[in-house]
Coordinates of C-alpha atoms in Angstrom, one line a residue:
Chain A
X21 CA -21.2 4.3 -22.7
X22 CA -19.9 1.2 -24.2
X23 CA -20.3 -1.6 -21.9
X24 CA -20.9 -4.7 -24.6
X25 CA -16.7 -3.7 -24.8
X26 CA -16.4 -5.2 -21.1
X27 CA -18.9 -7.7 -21.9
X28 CA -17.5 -9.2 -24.5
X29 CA -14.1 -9.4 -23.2
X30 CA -15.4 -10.9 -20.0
X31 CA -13.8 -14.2 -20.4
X32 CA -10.7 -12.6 -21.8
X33 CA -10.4 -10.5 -18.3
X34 CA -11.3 -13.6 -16.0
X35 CA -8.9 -16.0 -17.0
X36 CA -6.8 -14.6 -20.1
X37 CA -5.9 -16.6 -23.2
X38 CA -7.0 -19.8 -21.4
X39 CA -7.4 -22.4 -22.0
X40 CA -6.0 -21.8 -25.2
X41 CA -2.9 -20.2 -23.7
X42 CA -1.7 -19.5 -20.8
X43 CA -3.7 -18.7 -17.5
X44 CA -4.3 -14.8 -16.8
X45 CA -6.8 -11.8 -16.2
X46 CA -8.1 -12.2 -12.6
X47 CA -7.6 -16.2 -12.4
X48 CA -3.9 -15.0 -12.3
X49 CA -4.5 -12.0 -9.9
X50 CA -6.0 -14.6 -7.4
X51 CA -3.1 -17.3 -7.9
X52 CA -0.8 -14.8 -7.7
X53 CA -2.3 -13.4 -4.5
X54 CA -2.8 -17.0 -2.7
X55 CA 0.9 -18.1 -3.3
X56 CA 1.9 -14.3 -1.9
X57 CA 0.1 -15.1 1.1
X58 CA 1.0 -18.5 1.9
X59 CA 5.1 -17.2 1.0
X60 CA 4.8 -14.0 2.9
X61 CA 3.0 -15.6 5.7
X62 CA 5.9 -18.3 6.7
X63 CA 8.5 -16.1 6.0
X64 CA 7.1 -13.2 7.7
X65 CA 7.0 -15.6 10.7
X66 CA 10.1 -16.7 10.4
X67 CA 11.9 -12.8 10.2
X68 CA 9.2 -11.7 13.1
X69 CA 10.6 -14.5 15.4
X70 CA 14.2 -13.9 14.7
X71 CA 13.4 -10.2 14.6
X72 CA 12.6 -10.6 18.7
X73 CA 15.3 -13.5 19.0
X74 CA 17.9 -13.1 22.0
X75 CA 20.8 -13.6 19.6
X76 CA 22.1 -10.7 17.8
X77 CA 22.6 -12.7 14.6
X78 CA 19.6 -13.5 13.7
X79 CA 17.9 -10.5 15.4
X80 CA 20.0 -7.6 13.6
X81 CA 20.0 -9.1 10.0
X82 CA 15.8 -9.5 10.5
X83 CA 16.0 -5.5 11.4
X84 CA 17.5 -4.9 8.5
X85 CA 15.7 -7.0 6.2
X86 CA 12.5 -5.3 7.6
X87 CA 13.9 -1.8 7.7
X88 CA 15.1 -1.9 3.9
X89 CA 11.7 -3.4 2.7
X90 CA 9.4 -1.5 4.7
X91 CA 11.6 1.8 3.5
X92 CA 11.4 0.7 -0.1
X93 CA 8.5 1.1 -2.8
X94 CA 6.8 -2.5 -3.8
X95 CA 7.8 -1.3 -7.6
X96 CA 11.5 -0.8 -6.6
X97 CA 11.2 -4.1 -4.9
X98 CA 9.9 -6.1 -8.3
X99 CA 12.4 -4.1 -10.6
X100 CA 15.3 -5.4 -8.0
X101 CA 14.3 -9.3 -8.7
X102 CA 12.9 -8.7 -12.7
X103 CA 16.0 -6.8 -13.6
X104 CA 18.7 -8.2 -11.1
X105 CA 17.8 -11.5 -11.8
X106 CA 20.3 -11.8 -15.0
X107 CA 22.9 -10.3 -13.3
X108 CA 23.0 -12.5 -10.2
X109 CA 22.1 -15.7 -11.6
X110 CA 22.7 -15.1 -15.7
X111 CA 19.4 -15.8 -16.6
X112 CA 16.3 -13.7 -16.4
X113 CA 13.1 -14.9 -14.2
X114 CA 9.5 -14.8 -15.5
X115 CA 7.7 -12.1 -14.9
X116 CA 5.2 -14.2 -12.9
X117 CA 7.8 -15.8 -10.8
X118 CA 9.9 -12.4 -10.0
X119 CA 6.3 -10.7 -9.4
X120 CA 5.4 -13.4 -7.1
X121 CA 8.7 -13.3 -5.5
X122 CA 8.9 -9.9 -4.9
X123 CA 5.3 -9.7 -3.2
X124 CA 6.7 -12.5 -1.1
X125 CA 9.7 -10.6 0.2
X126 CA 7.8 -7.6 0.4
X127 CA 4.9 -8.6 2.4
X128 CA 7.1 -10.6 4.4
X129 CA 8.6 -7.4 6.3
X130 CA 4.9 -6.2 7.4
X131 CA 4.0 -9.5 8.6
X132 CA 7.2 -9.7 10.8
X133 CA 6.1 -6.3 12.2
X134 CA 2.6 -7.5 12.9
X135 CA 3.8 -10.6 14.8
X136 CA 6.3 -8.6 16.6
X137 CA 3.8 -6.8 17.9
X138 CA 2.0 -9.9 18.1
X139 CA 4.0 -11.3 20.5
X140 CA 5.5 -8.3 22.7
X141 CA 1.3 -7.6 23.2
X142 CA 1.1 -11.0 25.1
X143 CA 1.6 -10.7 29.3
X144 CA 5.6 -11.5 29.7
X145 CA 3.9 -14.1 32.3
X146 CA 3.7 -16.5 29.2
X147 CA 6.9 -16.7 28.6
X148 CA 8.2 -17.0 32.1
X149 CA 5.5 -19.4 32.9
X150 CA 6.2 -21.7 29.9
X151 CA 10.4 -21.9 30.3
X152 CA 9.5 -22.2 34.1
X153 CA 7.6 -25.3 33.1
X154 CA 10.9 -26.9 31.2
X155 CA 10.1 -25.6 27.6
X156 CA 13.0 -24.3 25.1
X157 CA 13.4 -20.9 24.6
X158 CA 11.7 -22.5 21.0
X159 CA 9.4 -24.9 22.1
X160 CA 7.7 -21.9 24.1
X161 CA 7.4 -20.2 21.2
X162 CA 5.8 -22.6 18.9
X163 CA 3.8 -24.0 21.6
X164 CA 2.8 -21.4 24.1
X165 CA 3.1 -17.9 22.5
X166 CA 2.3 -18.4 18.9
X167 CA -0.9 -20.0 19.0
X168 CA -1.7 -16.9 21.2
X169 CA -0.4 -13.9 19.2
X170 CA -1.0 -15.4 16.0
X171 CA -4.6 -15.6 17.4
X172 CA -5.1 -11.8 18.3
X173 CA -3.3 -10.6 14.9
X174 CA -5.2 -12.5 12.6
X175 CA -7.2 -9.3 11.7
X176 CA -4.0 -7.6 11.2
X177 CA -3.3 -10.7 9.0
X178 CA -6.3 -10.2 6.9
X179 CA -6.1 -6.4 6.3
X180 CA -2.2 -7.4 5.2
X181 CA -3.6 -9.9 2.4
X182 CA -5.7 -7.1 1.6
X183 CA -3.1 -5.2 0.3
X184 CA -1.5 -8.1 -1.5
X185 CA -4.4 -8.7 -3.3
X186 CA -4.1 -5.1 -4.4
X187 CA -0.9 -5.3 -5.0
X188 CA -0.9 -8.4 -7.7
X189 CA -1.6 -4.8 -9.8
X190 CA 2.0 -4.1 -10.2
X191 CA 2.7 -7.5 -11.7
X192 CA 1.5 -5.0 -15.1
X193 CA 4.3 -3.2 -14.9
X194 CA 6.7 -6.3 -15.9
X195 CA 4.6 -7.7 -18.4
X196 CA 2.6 -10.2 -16.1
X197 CA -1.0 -10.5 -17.9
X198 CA -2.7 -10.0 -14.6
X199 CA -6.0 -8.5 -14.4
X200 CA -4.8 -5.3 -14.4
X201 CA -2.7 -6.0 -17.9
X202 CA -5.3 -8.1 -19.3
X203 CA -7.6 -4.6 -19.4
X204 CA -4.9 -1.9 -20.4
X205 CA -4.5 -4.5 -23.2
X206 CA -8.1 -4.4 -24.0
X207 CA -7.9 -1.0 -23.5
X208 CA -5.3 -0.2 -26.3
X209 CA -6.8 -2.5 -28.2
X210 CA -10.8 -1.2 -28.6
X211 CA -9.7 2.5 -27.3
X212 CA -13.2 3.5 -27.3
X213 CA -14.3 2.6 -23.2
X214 CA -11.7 3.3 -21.3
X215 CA -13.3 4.5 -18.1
X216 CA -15.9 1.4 -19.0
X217 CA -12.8 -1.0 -18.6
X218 CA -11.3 0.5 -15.7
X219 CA -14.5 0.7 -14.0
X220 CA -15.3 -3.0 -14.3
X221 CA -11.8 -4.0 -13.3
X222 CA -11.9 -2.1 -10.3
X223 CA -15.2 -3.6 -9.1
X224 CA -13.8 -6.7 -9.5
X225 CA -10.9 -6.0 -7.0
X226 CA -13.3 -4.4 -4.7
X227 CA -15.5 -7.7 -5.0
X228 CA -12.4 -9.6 -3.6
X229 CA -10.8 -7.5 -1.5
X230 CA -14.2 -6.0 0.3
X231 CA -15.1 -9.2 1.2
X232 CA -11.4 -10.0 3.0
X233 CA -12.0 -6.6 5.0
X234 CA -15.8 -7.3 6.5
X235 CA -14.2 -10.8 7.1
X236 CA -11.3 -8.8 8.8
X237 CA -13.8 -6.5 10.6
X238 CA -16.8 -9.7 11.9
X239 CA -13.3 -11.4 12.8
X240 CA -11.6 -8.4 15.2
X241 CA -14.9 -7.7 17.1
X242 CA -15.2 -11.5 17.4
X243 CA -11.6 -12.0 19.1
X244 CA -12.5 -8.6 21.0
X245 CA -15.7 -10.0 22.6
X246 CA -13.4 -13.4 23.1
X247 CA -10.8 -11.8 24.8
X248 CA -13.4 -9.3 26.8
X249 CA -14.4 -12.7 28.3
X250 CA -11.5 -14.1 29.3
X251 CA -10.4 -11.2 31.6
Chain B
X14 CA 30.3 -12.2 -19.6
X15 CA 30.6 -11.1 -16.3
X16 CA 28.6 -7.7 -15.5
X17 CA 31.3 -4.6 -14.7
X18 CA 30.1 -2.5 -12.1
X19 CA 29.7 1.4 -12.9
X20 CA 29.2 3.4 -10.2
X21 CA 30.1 6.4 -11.5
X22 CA 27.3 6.5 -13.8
X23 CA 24.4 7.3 -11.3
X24 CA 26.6 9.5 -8.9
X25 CA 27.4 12.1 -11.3
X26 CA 26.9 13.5 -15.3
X27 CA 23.8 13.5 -16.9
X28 CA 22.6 10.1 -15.2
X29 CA 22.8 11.9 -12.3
X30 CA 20.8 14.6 -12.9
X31 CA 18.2 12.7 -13.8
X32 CA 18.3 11.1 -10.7
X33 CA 17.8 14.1 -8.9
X34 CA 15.3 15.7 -11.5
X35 CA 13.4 12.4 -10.6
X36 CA 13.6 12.9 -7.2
X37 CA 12.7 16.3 -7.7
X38 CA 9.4 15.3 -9.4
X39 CA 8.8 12.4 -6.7
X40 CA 9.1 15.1 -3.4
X41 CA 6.9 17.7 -5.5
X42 CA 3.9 15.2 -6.3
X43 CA 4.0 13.6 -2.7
X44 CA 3.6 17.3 -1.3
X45 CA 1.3 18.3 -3.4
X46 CA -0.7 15.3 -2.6
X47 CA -0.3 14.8 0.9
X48 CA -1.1 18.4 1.7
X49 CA -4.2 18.0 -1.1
X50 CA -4.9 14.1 1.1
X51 CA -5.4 15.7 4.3
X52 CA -8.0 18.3 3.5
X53 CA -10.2 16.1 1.7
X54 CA -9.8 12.9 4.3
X55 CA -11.0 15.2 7.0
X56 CA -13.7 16.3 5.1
X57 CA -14.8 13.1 4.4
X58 CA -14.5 12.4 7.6
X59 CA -16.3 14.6 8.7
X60 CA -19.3 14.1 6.5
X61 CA -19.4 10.6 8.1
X62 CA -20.3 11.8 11.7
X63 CA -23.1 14.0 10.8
X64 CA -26.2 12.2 10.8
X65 CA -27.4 13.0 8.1
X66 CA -27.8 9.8 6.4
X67 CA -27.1 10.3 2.6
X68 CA -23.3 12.2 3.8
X69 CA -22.9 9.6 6.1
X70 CA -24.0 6.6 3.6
X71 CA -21.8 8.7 0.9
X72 CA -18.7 9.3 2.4
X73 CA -18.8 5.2 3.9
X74 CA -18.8 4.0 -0.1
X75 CA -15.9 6.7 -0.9
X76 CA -13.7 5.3 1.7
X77 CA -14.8 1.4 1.1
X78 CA -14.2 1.9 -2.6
X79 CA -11.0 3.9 -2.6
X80 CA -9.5 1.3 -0.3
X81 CA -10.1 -2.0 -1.6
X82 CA -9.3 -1.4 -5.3
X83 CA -5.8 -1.2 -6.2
X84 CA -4.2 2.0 -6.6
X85 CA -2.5 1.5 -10.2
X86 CA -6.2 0.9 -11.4
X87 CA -7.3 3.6 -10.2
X88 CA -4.7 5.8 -11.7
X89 CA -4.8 4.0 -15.0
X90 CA -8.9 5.5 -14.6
X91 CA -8.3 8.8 -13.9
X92 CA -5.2 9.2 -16.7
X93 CA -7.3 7.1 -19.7
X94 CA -10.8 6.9 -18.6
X95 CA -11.9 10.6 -16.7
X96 CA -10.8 12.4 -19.6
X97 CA -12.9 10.5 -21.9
X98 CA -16.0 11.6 -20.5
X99 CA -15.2 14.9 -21.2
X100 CA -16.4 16.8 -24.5
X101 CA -13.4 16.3 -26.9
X102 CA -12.1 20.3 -26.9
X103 CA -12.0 20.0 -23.2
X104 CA -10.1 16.8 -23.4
X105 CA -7.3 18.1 -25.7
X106 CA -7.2 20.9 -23.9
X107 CA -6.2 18.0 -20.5
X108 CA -3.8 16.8 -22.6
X109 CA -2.1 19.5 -23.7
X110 CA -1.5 20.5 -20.1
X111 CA 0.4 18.5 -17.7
X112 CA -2.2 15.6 -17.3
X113 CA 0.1 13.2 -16.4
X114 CA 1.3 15.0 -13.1
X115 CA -2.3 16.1 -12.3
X116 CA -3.8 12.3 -12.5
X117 CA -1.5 11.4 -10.8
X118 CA -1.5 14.0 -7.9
X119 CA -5.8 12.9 -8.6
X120 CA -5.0 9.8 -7.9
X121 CA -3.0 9.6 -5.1
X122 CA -5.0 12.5 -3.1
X123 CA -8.4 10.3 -3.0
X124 CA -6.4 6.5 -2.7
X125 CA -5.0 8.3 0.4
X126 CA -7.5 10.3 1.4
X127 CA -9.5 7.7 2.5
X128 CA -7.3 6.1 4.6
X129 CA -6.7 9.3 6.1
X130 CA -10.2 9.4 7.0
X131 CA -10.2 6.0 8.5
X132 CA -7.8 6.8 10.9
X133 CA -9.1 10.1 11.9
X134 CA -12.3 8.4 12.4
X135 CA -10.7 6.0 14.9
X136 CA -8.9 9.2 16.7
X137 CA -12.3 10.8 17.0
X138 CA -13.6 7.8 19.0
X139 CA -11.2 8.0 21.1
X140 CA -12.1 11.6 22.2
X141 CA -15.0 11.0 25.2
X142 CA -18.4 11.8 23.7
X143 CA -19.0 14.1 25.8
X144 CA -16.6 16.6 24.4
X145 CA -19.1 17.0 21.6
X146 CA -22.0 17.4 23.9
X147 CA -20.6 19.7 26.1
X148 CA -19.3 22.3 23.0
X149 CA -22.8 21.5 21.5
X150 CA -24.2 22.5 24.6
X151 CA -22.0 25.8 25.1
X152 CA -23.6 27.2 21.7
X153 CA -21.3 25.6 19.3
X154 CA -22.2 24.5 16.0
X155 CA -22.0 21.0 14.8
X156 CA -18.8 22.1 12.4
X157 CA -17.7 24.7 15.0
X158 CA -17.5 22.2 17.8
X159 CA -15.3 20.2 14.9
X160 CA -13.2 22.3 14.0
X161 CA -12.2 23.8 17.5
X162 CA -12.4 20.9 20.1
X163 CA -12.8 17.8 18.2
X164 CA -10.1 17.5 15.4
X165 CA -7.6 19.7 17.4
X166 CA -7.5 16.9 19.3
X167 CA -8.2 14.1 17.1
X168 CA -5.2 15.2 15.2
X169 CA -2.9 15.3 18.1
X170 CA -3.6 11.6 18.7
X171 CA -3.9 10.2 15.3
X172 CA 0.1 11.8 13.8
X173 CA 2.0 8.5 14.1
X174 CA -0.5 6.8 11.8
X175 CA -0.4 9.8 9.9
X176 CA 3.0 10.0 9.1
X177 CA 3.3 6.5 8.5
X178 CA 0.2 7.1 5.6
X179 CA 2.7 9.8 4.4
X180 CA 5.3 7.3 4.2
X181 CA 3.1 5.2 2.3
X182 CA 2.4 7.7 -0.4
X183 CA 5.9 8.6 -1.0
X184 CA 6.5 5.2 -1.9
X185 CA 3.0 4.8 -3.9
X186 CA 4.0 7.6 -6.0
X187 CA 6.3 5.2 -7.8
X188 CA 3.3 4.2 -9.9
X189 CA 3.0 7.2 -11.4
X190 CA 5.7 6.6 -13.4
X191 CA 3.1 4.2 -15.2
X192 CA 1.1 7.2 -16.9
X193 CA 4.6 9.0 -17.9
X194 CA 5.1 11.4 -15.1
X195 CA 9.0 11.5 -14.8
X196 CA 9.5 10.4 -11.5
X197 CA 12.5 9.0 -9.4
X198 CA 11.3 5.7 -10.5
X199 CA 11.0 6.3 -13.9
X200 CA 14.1 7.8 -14.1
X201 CA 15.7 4.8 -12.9
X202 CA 14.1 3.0 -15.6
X203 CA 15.2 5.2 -17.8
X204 CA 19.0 4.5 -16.8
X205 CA 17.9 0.8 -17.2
X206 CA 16.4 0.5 -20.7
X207 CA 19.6 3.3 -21.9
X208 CA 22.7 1.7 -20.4
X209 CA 21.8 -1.5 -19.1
X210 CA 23.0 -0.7 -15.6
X211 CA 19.7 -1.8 -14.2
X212 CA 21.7 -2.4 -10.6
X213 CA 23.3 0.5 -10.2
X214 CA 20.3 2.7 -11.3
X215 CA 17.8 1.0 -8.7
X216 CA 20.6 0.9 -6.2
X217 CA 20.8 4.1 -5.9
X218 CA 17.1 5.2 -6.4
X219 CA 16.5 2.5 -3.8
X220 CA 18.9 4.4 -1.4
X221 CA 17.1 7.5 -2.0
X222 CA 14.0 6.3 -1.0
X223 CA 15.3 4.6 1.9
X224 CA 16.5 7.7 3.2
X225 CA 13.8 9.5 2.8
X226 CA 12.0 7.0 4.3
X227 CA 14.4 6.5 7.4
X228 CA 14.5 10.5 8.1
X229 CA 10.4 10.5 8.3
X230 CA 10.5 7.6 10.3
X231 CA 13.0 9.4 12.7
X232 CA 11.4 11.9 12.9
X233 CA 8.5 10.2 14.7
X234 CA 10.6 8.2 16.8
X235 CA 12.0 12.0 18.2
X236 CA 8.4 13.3 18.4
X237 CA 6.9 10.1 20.2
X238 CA 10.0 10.6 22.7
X239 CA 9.5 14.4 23.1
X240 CA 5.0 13.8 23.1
X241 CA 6.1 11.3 26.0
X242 CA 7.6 12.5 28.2
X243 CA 6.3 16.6 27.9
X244 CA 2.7 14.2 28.3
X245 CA 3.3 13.0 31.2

């Protein structure tokens, strides 16, 4: 086995060429996998509430946003904004920026799903209590059902980021030096520890991502036991 | 320069075949791999609910592990790193061979697998306990009782989420276009980096996995219909 290969490469794998160059290896990975969330989280809101709006303009576009993603491999999804990029606007994107974009747009559907759900899982008693009160239509939702469902899916939530996380992977496919780039390159470079380098990269991912899912599971029975109580 | 549309370039002549020879390659590797998924997620399943411990404490790493490492890594181990543990005639011998379509199938059997066997495990505790004590106590082994009362019905309950796994490696089977296995993906690529027709080429592969995608996905919607109301 050849381990002094991952070892000495360590910093090269945590942060890339910086700070000498620009930032990569797993510092990327995780700022690649925090601005996902954060995007994929408001927008996913924003298609899960038009998604269940009354209005059929805003409630059929969200369908098919969701439909075509959901139906769609993440890959296919990055190739559309790497390579269309040029053609739409004329110039090409980043790979950092069209990989971050894409796990936006992409994560985005599945979060509109999970606060679909979210909010059809609520007693419609909510919803008739807060208009009968004199809220919008909007300030019911933002005020009254919301807080609730975005409550009971934050599990959901989690196991979602999960697979982001995961996911920052295929930014290797367009040239981002992710953590997942940052080894293959190591790996074509030494060529003598390959299954030492893939190892150690995976452990790393399952050091993040593990973490998110016991979180995730301490957090469900926690809003079960909550929720046990209030009935 | 404007870009000029060219349809006719991935709906017939030799783009289009590759299309469909990519496709081809995509619906054989998801088979293969789906049936291949199944067999060993309910085995590992199953390992988990005997009590004995070192199964039990076995099969709980496989499934933590499998899950929360990215599934390109993992290929990207099997295709360059498990052949380099092997003796070097051995390893030729991988090579020479269609290794790229059998990491690949590796790959996607055991990332899917052990989802499969977190969801089975979840349609298992919905079955009453008492289904396994009473088979236990009418003679039946621990893997008798299993495989006749148990799964039967752990099955039964658990196809939605099963299909929808399914689903999920269809579209993860993309990445095996990483490690050179021709795939509808890479195909598409292919039509890229050779004409520059990037949009049409991922148009129409996207289409192809959206309708592969919709017909599964109809498919349940008809068979929760049909479960409902012959349930009832």
């Amino acid at each position: 086995m050849h381990w002094e290969v991952v070892w000495n490469n360590m910093s090269y794998l945590l942060l890339g060429a910086y700070p000498k160059g620009p930032l990569g290896g797993l510092a990327l990975s995780i700022v690649m996998a925090l601005v996902g969330i954060f995007g994929a989280f408001w927008l996913g809101l924003l298609i899960g509430v038009f998604r269940l709006s009354k209005r059929a303009w805003l409630r059929v576009p969200a369908l098919v946003y969701i439909e075509i993603i959901r139906g769609t491999p993440l890959l296919m999804v990055i190739f559309w904004f790497y390579f269309l990029a040029p053609v739409v606007m004329g110039k090409s994107l980043p790979g950092e920026q069209a990989a971050m974009i894409a796990l936006i747009v992409f994560t985005s559907a599945y979060i509109a799903e999970i606060v679909r759900a979210g909010v059809l899982s609520l007693p419609k008693g909510q919803m008739e209590a807060a208009r009968g009160s004199g809220l919008s239509h909007t300030q019911a939702m933002i005020y009254v059902i919301l807080p609730q469902a975005l409550f009971n899916m934050i599990p959901s939530f989690v196991n979602q980021f999960v697979s982001l996380t995961k996911d920052t992977s295929l930014g290797f496919i367009i040239g981002v030096t992710e953590l997942t780039k940052a080894a293959t390159q190591i790996n074509n470079r030494t060529m003598n520890a390959p299954s030492e380098i893939f190892i150690a990269i995976a452990a790393l991912y399952f050091v993040i991502c593990y973490v998110l899912t016991a979180f995730s599971r301490r957090l469900e029975s926690r809003i079960n036991r909550y929720q046990a109580r209030g009935r | 320069m404007a870009y000029q549309f060219d349809w006719g370039l991935v709906v017939s002549g030799e783009y289009g075949v590759m299309l469909v020879e990519g496709l081809v390659t995509t619906l054989k590797i998801s088979a293969l791999s789906i049936v291949l998924s199944l067999g060993m997620g309910t085995l590992i399943c199953v390992m988990r609910l005997t009590k004995v411990k070192a199964l039990e404490w076995l099969s709980a790493s496989y499934t933590e592990f499998f899950r929360n490492t990215p599934l390109l890594v993992q290929i990207f181990f099997w295709y360059f790193g498990s052949a380099a543990v092997l003796p070097v005639a051995w390893n030729k011998w991988l090579y020479a061979q269609d290794f790229e379509f059998a990491a690949g199938v590796i790959s996607l059997t055991v990332y899917t697998s052990a989802f499969i066997a977190e969801d089975l495990r979840s349609g298992i505790f919905a079955i009453p306990k008492t289904q396994l004590e009473a088979s236990r106590a009418c003679g039946l082994s621990f893997l008798q009782a299993m495989g006749y009362v148990i799964l039967p019905q752990a099955f039964r309950i658990i196809i939605p989420p099963l299909i929808s796994q399914f689903l999920n490696l269809i579209k993860n089977s993309s990445l095996v276009m990483t490690i050179g296995v021709m795939d509808l993906t890479y195909m598409a690529r292919q039509i890229e980096s050779q004409t520059f027709h990037g949009f049409e080429a991922f148009t129409a592969a996207t289409l192809i996995y959206l309708s592969i995608s919709l017909l599964v996905s109809a498919a349940i919607q008809i068979y929760n219909v049909r479960v409902l109301r012959l349930g009832r």
